[in-house]
Short mmCIF file of C-alpha atoms in Angstrom, two decimals:
data_model
loop_
_atom_site.label_atom_id
_atom_site.label_comp_id
_atom_site.label_asym_id
_atom_site.label_seq_id
_atom_site.Cartn_x
_atom_site.Cartn_y
_atom_site.Cartn_z
CA LYS A 1 13.79 27.55 -7.26
CA ILE A 2 12.35 24.80 -5.13
CA ASN A 3 14.89 22.12 -5.88
CA GLU A 4 17.90 21.14 -7.90
CA SER A 5 18.65 18.58 -10.57
CA LEU A 6 21.80 16.62 -11.26
CA LYS A 7 23.78 16.56 -14.44
CA PHE A 8 26.55 14.03 -14.95
CA LYS A 9 29.68 14.70 -16.88
CA SER A 10 32.93 12.74 -16.84
CA GLY A 11 31.90 10.99 -13.62
CA VAL A 12 31.47 14.29 -11.77
CA ILE A 13 28.09 15.30 -10.47
CA MET A 14 27.21 18.93 -11.08
CA GLN A 15 24.20 20.53 -9.47
CA THR A 16 22.13 22.91 -11.59
CA ASN A 17 18.88 24.67 -10.92
CA ILE A 18 15.73 23.52 -12.65
CA ASN A 19 12.48 25.34 -13.18
CA THR A 20 9.85 25.63 -10.50
CA PRO A 21 6.36 24.24 -11.15
CA PRO A 22 4.10 26.40 -13.34
CA LYS A 23 2.38 29.17 -11.43
CA ASN A 24 -1.09 27.83 -12.13
CA TRP A 25 -0.50 24.09 -11.96
CA ASP A 26 -3.38 21.88 -10.81
CA ARG A 27 -2.76 21.37 -7.08
CA ARG A 28 -5.50 18.78 -6.62
CA GLY A 29 -4.56 15.22 -5.89
CA LEU A 30 -6.33 12.21 -7.38
CA PRO A 31 -10.10 12.00 -6.90
CA THR A 32 -11.02 10.22 -3.68
CA TRP A 33 -12.89 7.44 -5.48
CA THR A 34 -9.68 6.20 -7.10
CA TYR A 35 -8.45 4.91 -3.70
CA LYS A 36 -11.54 2.81 -3.00
CA SER A 37 -12.81 1.51 -6.34
CA GLN A 38 -12.56 -2.24 -6.82
CA GLY A 39 -13.28 -1.78 -10.54
CA LEU A 40 -10.33 0.58 -10.93
CA PHE A 41 -8.06 -1.66 -8.86
CA ASP A 42 -8.77 -4.61 -11.18
CA ILE A 43 -7.87 -2.43 -14.17
CA GLU A 44 -4.67 -1.21 -12.49
CA LEU A 45 -3.44 -4.77 -12.04
CA LYS A 46 -3.88 -5.49 -15.76
CA LYS A 47 -2.94 -2.16 -17.31
CA ILE A 48 -0.17 -1.08 -14.94
CA PHE A 49 1.39 -3.93 -13.02
CA ARG A 50 1.13 -6.49 -15.81
CA THR A 51 2.64 -4.15 -18.41
CA HIS A 52 5.39 -2.38 -16.43
CA TRP A 53 8.81 -3.59 -15.34
CA GLN A 54 9.02 -5.08 -11.85
CA LEU A 55 12.29 -5.44 -9.96
CA VAL A 56 12.51 -9.01 -8.60
CA CYS A 57 15.94 -9.24 -7.01
CA HIS A 58 19.66 -8.87 -7.65
CA GLN A 59 21.65 -11.49 -9.55
CA SER A 60 23.55 -12.24 -6.34
CA ASP A 61 20.28 -13.53 -4.85
CA ILE A 62 20.36 -16.46 -7.30
CA PRO A 63 24.11 -17.19 -7.36
CA ASP A 64 24.18 -20.88 -8.26
CA ARG A 65 22.83 -22.93 -11.12
CA GLY A 66 19.28 -23.83 -10.22
CA SER A 67 18.93 -20.98 -7.71
CA TYR A 68 15.58 -19.23 -8.06
CA SER A 69 13.45 -16.45 -6.68
CA THR A 70 9.70 -15.97 -7.13
CA PHE A 71 7.59 -12.88 -7.67
CA ASP A 72 3.78 -12.48 -7.45
CA VAL A 73 1.56 -9.51 -8.28
CA GLY A 74 -2.13 -9.58 -9.05
CA GLY A 75 -3.00 -12.88 -10.67
CA ASP A 76 0.51 -13.28 -12.13
CA ARG A 77 3.32 -15.29 -10.61
CA ALA A 78 6.86 -15.79 -11.82
CA ILE A 79 9.92 -17.88 -11.16
CA ILE A 80 13.32 -16.39 -11.97
CA ILE A 81 16.02 -19.07 -12.19
CA ARG A 82 19.68 -19.43 -13.15
CA GLY A 83 20.22 -22.15 -15.75
CA ASN A 84 23.01 -24.64 -16.23
CA ASP A 85 24.50 -22.18 -18.71
CA ASP A 86 24.46 -19.49 -15.96
CA LYS A 87 21.87 -17.52 -17.91
CA ILE A 88 19.07 -15.99 -15.85
CA ARG A 89 15.55 -16.58 -17.20
CA ALA A 90 12.04 -15.92 -15.99
CA PHE A 91 8.97 -18.10 -16.48
CA HIS A 92 5.38 -18.11 -15.36
CA ASN A 93 5.32 -20.11 -12.12
CA LEU A 94 2.66 -22.23 -13.71
CA CYS A 95 2.82 -25.90 -14.62
CA ARG A 96 1.65 -26.44 -18.19
CA HIS A 97 -0.37 -29.47 -17.10
CA ARG A 98 -2.96 -28.14 -14.65
CA GLY A 99 -1.60 -24.71 -13.66
CA SER A 100 -0.12 -25.54 -10.29
CA ARG A 101 2.84 -23.55 -9.03
CA VAL A 102 5.98 -25.44 -9.95
CA VAL A 103 7.76 -24.01 -6.89
CA SER A 104 6.06 -22.71 -3.75
CA ALA A 105 8.91 -21.17 -1.72
CA PRO A 106 9.91 -17.49 -2.17
CA ASN A 107 13.40 -18.70 -3.08
CA GLY A 108 15.45 -21.87 -3.19
CA ARG A 109 17.35 -24.13 -5.51
CA CYS A 110 16.37 -26.81 -8.02
CA LYS A 111 19.55 -28.88 -8.45
CA HIS A 112 18.71 -30.66 -11.67
CA ALA A 113 15.13 -29.91 -12.65
CA ILE A 114 12.01 -27.97 -11.72
CA THR A 115 9.43 -30.56 -10.59
CA CYS A 116 5.78 -29.73 -10.16
CA PRO A 117 4.54 -30.90 -6.75
CA PHE A 118 1.07 -31.77 -8.13
CA HIS A 119 1.65 -34.55 -10.67
CA GLY A 120 5.44 -34.60 -11.01
CA TRP A 121 5.89 -32.97 -14.40
CA SER A 122 9.50 -31.86 -14.58
CA TYR A 123 11.20 -29.05 -16.50
CA ASN A 124 14.84 -28.39 -17.29
CA LEU A 125 16.42 -25.26 -15.85
CA ASP A 126 15.99 -23.57 -19.24
CA GLY A 127 12.23 -24.10 -18.98
CA SER A 128 11.94 -26.90 -21.53
CA LEU A 129 9.79 -29.89 -20.60
CA ARG A 130 12.02 -32.66 -19.24
CA GLY A 131 9.44 -35.35 -18.69
CA VAL A 132 5.95 -36.22 -17.47
CA SER A 133 4.91 -38.86 -14.98
CA ARG A 134 3.29 -41.95 -16.53
CA PRO A 135 3.79 -40.73 -20.08
CA GLN A 136 1.91 -43.68 -21.53
CA TYR A 137 -1.30 -41.91 -20.56
CA LEU A 138 -0.35 -38.82 -22.56
CA PRO A 139 0.09 -40.23 -26.06
CA ASN A 140 1.48 -37.99 -28.81
CA LEU A 141 2.62 -35.28 -26.36
CA ASN A 142 5.23 -33.09 -28.07
CA LYS A 143 7.67 -31.97 -25.38
CA GLN A 144 8.74 -28.96 -27.41
CA ASP A 145 5.24 -27.51 -27.16
CA TRP A 146 4.83 -27.84 -23.40
CA GLY A 147 7.74 -26.04 -21.76
CA LEU A 148 7.25 -23.32 -19.16
CA LYS A 149 6.02 -20.03 -20.60
CA ALA A 150 8.77 -17.43 -20.73
CA ILE A 151 8.51 -13.93 -19.26
CA GLU A 152 10.40 -10.95 -20.60
CA THR A 153 13.53 -10.41 -18.54
CA GLU A 154 16.18 -7.69 -18.40
CA ILE A 155 19.17 -7.13 -16.13
CA TRP A 156 20.32 -3.60 -15.29
CA ASN A 157 23.56 -3.31 -13.35
CA GLY A 158 22.91 -6.65 -11.67
CA PHE A 159 19.24 -5.99 -10.83
CA ILE A 160 16.75 -8.37 -12.44
CA PHE A 161 13.56 -6.95 -13.91
CA ILE A 162 10.61 -8.80 -15.42
CA ARG A 163 7.58 -7.72 -17.40
CA PHE A 164 4.58 -10.05 -17.72
CA GLU A 165 3.21 -8.36 -20.82
CA LYS A 166 4.96 -6.20 -23.40
CA SER A 167 3.85 -2.59 -23.67
CA GLN A 168 5.02 0.83 -24.83
CA GLN A 169 7.18 1.21 -21.72
CA PRO A 170 10.84 1.42 -22.81
CA SER A 171 13.41 -1.23 -22.04
CA VAL A 172 14.92 -1.04 -18.55
CA ASN A 173 18.23 0.17 -20.00
CA ASP A 174 16.49 2.97 -21.85
CA LEU A 175 14.31 3.79 -18.87
CA LEU A 176 17.20 4.06 -16.44
CA GLY A 177 19.90 5.14 -18.85
CA ARG A 178 19.94 8.71 -17.54
CA PHE A 179 21.26 7.40 -14.21
CA SER A 180 24.25 5.51 -15.68
CA GLU A 181 26.91 7.93 -14.49
CA LEU A 182 25.28 8.38 -11.12
CA VAL A 183 25.30 4.64 -10.34
CA ALA A 184 28.70 3.80 -11.87
CA PRO A 185 30.81 4.37 -8.69
CA TYR A 186 28.58 2.01 -6.69
CA GLN A 187 29.46 -0.98 -8.92
CA LEU A 188 25.95 -2.35 -8.54
CA GLU A 189 26.65 -5.54 -10.47
CA LYS A 190 29.18 -6.61 -7.82
CA LEU A 191 26.85 -6.24 -4.83
CA THR A 192 26.08 -9.12 -2.48
CA GLY A 193 22.82 -9.84 -0.68
CA THR A 194 22.54 -9.62 3.08
CA GLY A 195 19.68 -12.07 3.64
CA GLY A 196 17.62 -12.11 0.49
CA VAL A 197 14.45 -10.33 -0.54
CA PHE A 198 11.83 -10.18 2.19
CA VAL A 199 8.38 -8.69 2.88
CA PHE A 200 8.83 -6.14 5.64
CA ALA A 201 5.32 -4.66 5.84
CA ASP A 202 1.73 -5.68 5.21
CA VAL A 203 -0.55 -2.65 5.27
CA ALA A 204 -4.31 -2.27 5.11
CA ALA A 205 -4.16 0.52 2.54
CA ASN A 206 -4.43 1.14 -1.20
CA TRP A 207 -1.12 0.94 -3.02
CA LYS A 208 -1.46 4.51 -4.35
CA SER A 209 -1.60 5.81 -0.79
CA MET A 210 1.77 4.18 -0.20
CA ARG A 211 3.26 5.88 -3.24
CA ASP A 212 1.74 9.27 -2.39
CA VAL A 213 3.52 9.28 0.98
CA ASP A 214 6.80 8.15 -0.50
CA ASN A 215 6.82 10.53 -3.50
CA GLU A 216 7.51 13.75 -1.54
CA GLY A 217 9.88 15.03 1.09
CA TYR A 218 7.65 17.83 2.37
CA HIS A 219 6.83 15.69 5.43
CA VAL A 220 10.42 14.79 6.35
CA ALA A 221 10.92 17.70 8.75
CA THR A 222 7.76 16.86 10.72
CA ALA A 223 7.41 13.09 10.45
CA HIS A 224 10.99 11.74 10.21
CA PRO A 225 13.25 13.13 12.98
CA SER A 226 16.20 10.88 12.06
CA LEU A 227 16.08 11.70 8.35
CA HIS A 228 15.67 15.38 9.11
CA GLU A 229 18.82 15.29 11.22
CA LEU A 230 20.63 13.37 8.49
CA TYR A 231 19.63 15.38 5.39
CA GLY A 232 16.23 17.03 5.83
CA LYS A 233 17.43 20.57 5.25
CA ASN A 234 19.10 19.58 1.98
CA TYR A 235 16.52 17.16 0.61
CA TYR A 236 14.75 17.60 -2.69
CA ASP A 237 12.65 15.62 -5.19
CA GLU A 238 12.80 15.77 -8.93
CA PRO A 239 9.46 15.50 -10.74
CA TYR A 240 8.69 12.23 -12.49
CA GLU A 241 10.13 12.24 -15.97
CA ASN A 242 9.12 9.51 -18.43
CA GLY A 243 8.46 7.05 -15.64
CA THR A 244 11.46 7.72 -13.36
CA SER A 245 12.41 10.22 -10.70
CA LEU A 246 15.38 11.13 -8.54
CA SER A 247 15.35 12.27 -4.92
CA VAL A 248 18.50 13.45 -3.18
CA GLY A 249 19.36 13.86 0.48
CA LYS A 250 22.68 15.66 0.93
CA PHE A 251 23.85 15.27 4.51
CA ASN A 252 23.41 18.30 6.77
CA LYS A 253 26.61 19.90 8.02
CA SER A 254 25.16 20.51 11.52
CA SER A 255 25.87 18.03 14.29
CA PRO A 256 22.90 15.73 14.96
CA SER A 257 21.68 15.05 18.48
CA GLY A 258 20.56 11.46 17.89
CA TRP A 259 23.22 8.83 18.42
CA SER A 260 22.37 6.74 15.35
CA VAL A 261 22.68 9.62 12.90
CA SER A 262 25.71 11.11 14.69
CA LEU A 263 27.65 7.83 14.65
CA TYR A 264 26.50 7.05 11.12
CA LYS A 265 27.89 10.29 9.75
CA LYS A 266 31.21 9.74 11.52
CA LEU A 267 31.54 6.24 10.07
CA VAL A 268 30.55 7.31 6.55
CA ALA A 269 33.18 10.08 6.70
CA GLN A 270 35.81 7.31 6.95
CA LEU A 271 34.69 5.71 3.68
CA ASN A 272 36.52 7.01 0.63
CA TYR A 273 35.43 5.01 -2.40
CA LEU A 274 32.75 7.42 -3.65
CA PRO A 275 33.27 10.85 -5.26
CA ASP A 276 31.79 13.92 -3.71
CA PRO A 277 28.86 14.61 -3.26
CA GLN A 278 27.85 10.92 -3.38
CA SER A 279 30.13 10.21 -0.43
CA SER A 280 27.79 12.18 1.82
CA ALA A 281 24.31 11.76 0.39
CA TRP A 282 21.49 9.32 -0.07
CA TYR A 283 20.01 9.00 -3.58
CA TYR A 284 16.66 7.46 -4.42
CA ILE A 285 15.80 6.37 -7.98
CA GLY A 286 12.05 6.05 -8.38
CA ILE A 287 10.74 3.64 -11.07
CA PHE A 288 7.11 3.75 -12.07
CA PRO A 289 4.85 2.34 -10.79
CA ASN A 290 6.09 1.05 -7.46
CA THR A 291 9.85 0.64 -7.02
CA VAL A 292 12.67 2.65 -5.45
CA ILE A 293 16.41 1.91 -5.53
CA GLY A 294 18.36 3.60 -2.73
CA LEU A 295 22.05 4.39 -3.13
CA TYR A 296 23.88 4.92 0.17
CA PRO A 297 27.61 5.29 0.84
CA ASP A 298 27.47 2.07 2.88
CA SER A 299 24.98 -0.07 0.94
CA VAL A 300 22.33 -0.23 -1.76
CA ILE A 301 18.70 -1.07 -1.14
CA PHE A 302 15.45 -1.47 -3.04
CA TYR A 303 11.86 -1.52 -1.94
CA GLN A 304 8.54 -1.71 -3.70
CA ASP A 305 4.79 -1.69 -3.00
CA ILE A 306 2.95 -4.82 -4.12
CA PRO A 307 -0.86 -4.51 -4.35
CA VAL A 308 -2.56 -7.54 -2.85
CA GLY A 309 -6.09 -6.18 -2.62
CA LEU A 310 -7.95 -2.91 -2.97
CA LYS A 311 -7.01 -2.07 0.62
CA GLN A 312 -4.05 -4.40 1.16
CA THR A 313 -0.46 -3.68 0.13
CA LYS A 314 2.79 -5.48 0.90
CA GLN A 315 6.21 -3.89 0.90
CA ARG A 316 9.12 -6.11 -0.15
CA GLY A 317 12.76 -5.26 -0.60
CA ALA A 318 16.36 -6.10 0.15
CA VAL A 319 19.66 -4.67 1.36
CA TYR A 320 22.94 -5.25 -0.53
CA LYS A 321 26.50 -4.84 0.64
CA HIS A 322 29.79 -4.29 -1.12
CA ASN A 323 32.12 -7.28 -1.55
CA ASN A 324 35.04 -5.41 0.04
CA GLU A 325 32.97 -4.25 3.02
CA SER A 326 35.14 -2.94 5.84
CA ARG A 327 34.23 -2.95 9.52
CA GLN A 328 33.36 0.72 9.34
CA MET A 329 31.13 0.13 6.32
CA ARG A 330 29.38 -2.78 7.99
CA ALA A 331 28.68 -0.71 11.08
CA ALA A 332 27.43 2.16 8.88
CA ARG A 333 25.18 -0.30 7.04
CA TYR A 334 23.69 -1.41 10.34
CA LEU A 335 22.97 2.19 11.31
CA SER A 336 21.48 3.18 7.93
CA GLY A 337 19.23 0.14 8.28
CA ARG A 338 18.15 1.33 11.70
CA ILE A 339 17.36 4.79 10.39
CA ASP A 340 15.48 3.29 7.45
CA GLY A 341 13.51 0.99 9.81
CA LEU A 342 12.34 3.95 11.90
CA THR A 343 11.42 5.85 8.72
CA ALA A 344 9.43 2.91 7.34
CA ASP A 345 7.40 2.58 10.52
CA GLU A 346 6.66 6.30 10.49
CA ASP A 347 5.61 6.21 6.81
CA LEU A 348 3.34 3.21 7.40
CA GLN A 349 1.42 5.11 10.06
CA LEU A 350 1.09 8.12 7.76
CA THR A 351 -0.13 5.85 4.96
CA LYS A 352 -2.86 4.38 7.14
CA TRP A 353 -4.07 7.84 8.12
CA VAL A 354 -4.19 9.29 4.61
CA ASP A 355 -5.75 6.13 3.21
CA GLU A 356 -8.62 6.45 5.72
CA ALA A 357 -9.41 10.00 4.57
CA PRO A 358 -11.48 9.19 1.42
CA ASP A 359 -13.99 7.31 3.61
CA SER A 360 -14.62 10.36 5.79
CA SER A 361 -17.65 12.60 5.16
CA GLY A 362 -15.45 15.62 5.88
CA PHE A 363 -12.84 14.90 3.26
CA GLU A 364 -13.29 16.40 -0.21
CA GLU A 365 -9.92 16.67 -1.92
CA THR A 366 -6.22 17.23 -1.33
CA ILE A 367 -4.19 20.35 -2.14
CA LEU A 368 -0.54 19.98 -3.06
CA SER A 369 2.28 22.39 -2.29
CA ASP A 370 5.20 23.17 -4.59
CA LEU A 371 7.22 20.69 -2.52
CA GLU A 372 4.74 17.98 -3.58
CA TYR A 373 5.08 18.60 -7.30
CA GLY A 374 6.58 15.11 -7.57
CA VAL A 375 3.28 13.67 -6.37
CA TYR A 376 1.49 15.66 -9.08
CA THR A 377 3.81 14.42 -11.82
CA TYR A 378 3.39 10.84 -10.59
CA HIS A 379 -0.39 11.28 -10.70
CA ASN A 380 -0.07 12.68 -14.22
CA HIS A 381 1.79 9.55 -15.29
CA LEU A 382 -1.08 7.48 -13.90
CA ARG A 383 -3.59 9.63 -15.80
CA GLN A 384 -1.67 9.18 -19.05
CA ILE A 385 -1.92 5.40 -18.74
CA LEU A 386 -5.47 5.31 -17.36
CA PRO A 387 -7.32 8.50 -18.34
CA VAL A 388 -10.35 7.39 -16.31
CA ILE A 389 -8.36 8.28 -13.17
CA GLY A 390 -8.84 11.93 -14.11
CA GLU A 391 -12.63 11.67 -13.82
CA GLU A 392 -14.01 13.53 -10.77
CA ARG A 393 -16.54 10.78 -10.10
CA GLU A 394 -16.27 7.04 -10.55
CA PRO A 395 -17.80 6.01 -13.88
CA ARG A 396 -20.80 3.72 -13.38
CA VAL A 397 -19.18 1.03 -15.50
CA LEU A 398 -16.46 0.65 -12.85
CA THR A 399 -18.78 0.41 -9.83
CA LYS A 400 -19.37 -2.92 -8.16
CA THR A 401 -23.04 -2.91 -9.17
CA GLU A 402 -22.29 -2.47 -12.85
CA LYS A 403 -19.26 -4.78 -12.70
CA SER A 404 -21.41 -7.64 -11.37
#
């Protein structure tokens, strides 16, 4: 067996073996053209990012009435705001008059109304049209018809998800339901932000290259010294299953040589609010197509890859703390952030290198090991949504020449 799965019963996590990949599974990665096709990238924005749930932030990031956060991907832009009734709603960040953004900052607060900076049209916090400037020049305007356009919104354990266009993807609660017992001890809905959502990387690479690096732990031993000291020997990935995955890093019992990992493990050992083995492990919940929620004994994080261009991807995310954070937990949170920061820098370099490969005359295709079966199952999920990705050569209809 190459890895283990988790079953949850009565709040206790039991480890059970799962099957290895089939003996003759297709070890090839995606065709090289899929990482450098502008035609495919345009389709991905519409058929994947527009139709799949995107994690925007945690409810603690918009704590007050009128507090908002924004989210952009592809040509879509959203504002997520807390209303006067404390309900959280999402709207297209798009004035109904001429299409200007109604708010421009990544986050902020509209005390009484959302006012477009272009012509001064204003909207109530529930999205309804409040008023227009110089209304005498807009005769017969029915306010009820010109409110902000709503976006589908769902909250899962305090995390706010939006979906620009409905699709066959399940609800967030159905999608992540299998993790309910795993996340329960962390009390996610009670988390508090530590500085808001921020962009922590801007990489000249295709978004799929980012996910390929992140979707396997085969490289941990070589590329991530700190993680290998922390849990590398006990790390495993589950294959993608119906759009989600689980990766687990159970802390090594050996004594690490690096001071960050050594001190981190000592501090975490003093925390006693989680059951075993969660008290000494990092868990990563992967959500197709681009999001990961990390569950640590000291904090909870999320990060995601946002495609900006064919060869431009931003990583955004946030770190959340527990309301009853002790001094030991705060120090541990600092150290886990330091370890994560080193890991992120290492992964970004790896991403740049693998993303360059398809442009080389010496590169033909990848070959995946059993430890990269998670990458294969992620690729399969892509193929199910966009079968064209399985073509060995780029179809002429997707090329720039045909597209123009």
